[in-house]
Amino acid sequence: MNWQLIIPGLVILPIKLVGTSLFLIYFPQIFPMPGFQGTLNSTTERNVTVLQTTSGLPKTQPDSSTITTTARDRTAKPLQWEGHGGNYYLFSKAKEVWSSSRTECDDQSSDLVVISDRKELEFLRNKTRDADYFIGLTYSEMEMRWYWIDKTELTRGLFTLKPKTLDYENDCAIIRAGEVSPASCHKRNQWICEKTMK
C-alpha cells in the first residue's frame, strides 16, 4: 500500500467535507435567494451533518414573552433607520416590486412612506439623489385619483407629480431627488419604509 498518497488524501478529505458543510450552511445568508422563505438548519446525527430546510414545517406561535419583547421593540429606534420629524425611515438597498416592498416594510412593523409636509419632502430629497424609491402612493383607475396607503387623497401643492402615462402599468409612485413620478408597480425599485417614533 502506498501510504504517501493515502495520508494526504485522508487529511484533505475531512477539510473538504467541513468546508463544503460550512459553505452550504452560510451560503443562503451570504447570497439570499428571492422567493426562498425557508432557512437551513444543520443537525448532527451519528457524526454525519445533515441539512434540512424548514420551509415545509408548520410555523410555531411565539410564546408571550416573545410577543411582549417584540411589542416593546417597536418603539425603539431600529438599526439602520434614520430619525426625522417624529418618524424613523429605512432606505432599502435591495430592489423589489411595489407589493413586495410594502411587505418588507410590514415585516419591519412599518409601511411605505407617506409624505405629509415640505420638511419631510426635503428630508427625502436629500436621501434619494442616487436611486428611485417606491413610496406609499398609488393610482386608482376607477376614481382616476392618486391615494396614499393611509387612504388619504394626494393633495395639490405639496409636490408636482409628473403626468401619468395612458398605460395601466404606472399605478405606483417613486421618488428620486425630491421628484415624484408614476412608475410601474411591477418594476423592481428600492423603497422607503416609515414608522412613527413612540
Short mmCIF file of C-alpha atoms in Angstrom, two decimals, residues 7-19:
data_model
loop_
_atom_site.label_atom_id
_atom_site.label_comp_id
_atom_site.label_asym_id
_atom_site.label_seq_id
_atom_site.Cartn_x
_atom_site.Cartn_y
_atom_site.Cartn_z
CA ILE A 7 -2.28 10.05 4.15
CA PRO A 8 -2.63 13.40 2.27
CA GLY A 9 -5.98 12.17 0.94
CA LEU A 10 -7.18 11.34 4.47
CA VAL A 11 -6.12 14.81 5.66
CA ILE A 12 -7.66 16.70 2.73
CA LEU A 13 -10.99 14.79 2.74
CA PRO A 14 -12.18 16.00 6.21
CA ILE A 15 -11.08 19.55 5.39
CA LYS A 16 -13.13 19.47 2.18
CA LEU A 17 -16.15 18.00 4.00
CA VAL A 18 -16.03 20.68 6.70
CA GLY A 19 -15.56 23.41 4.09
#
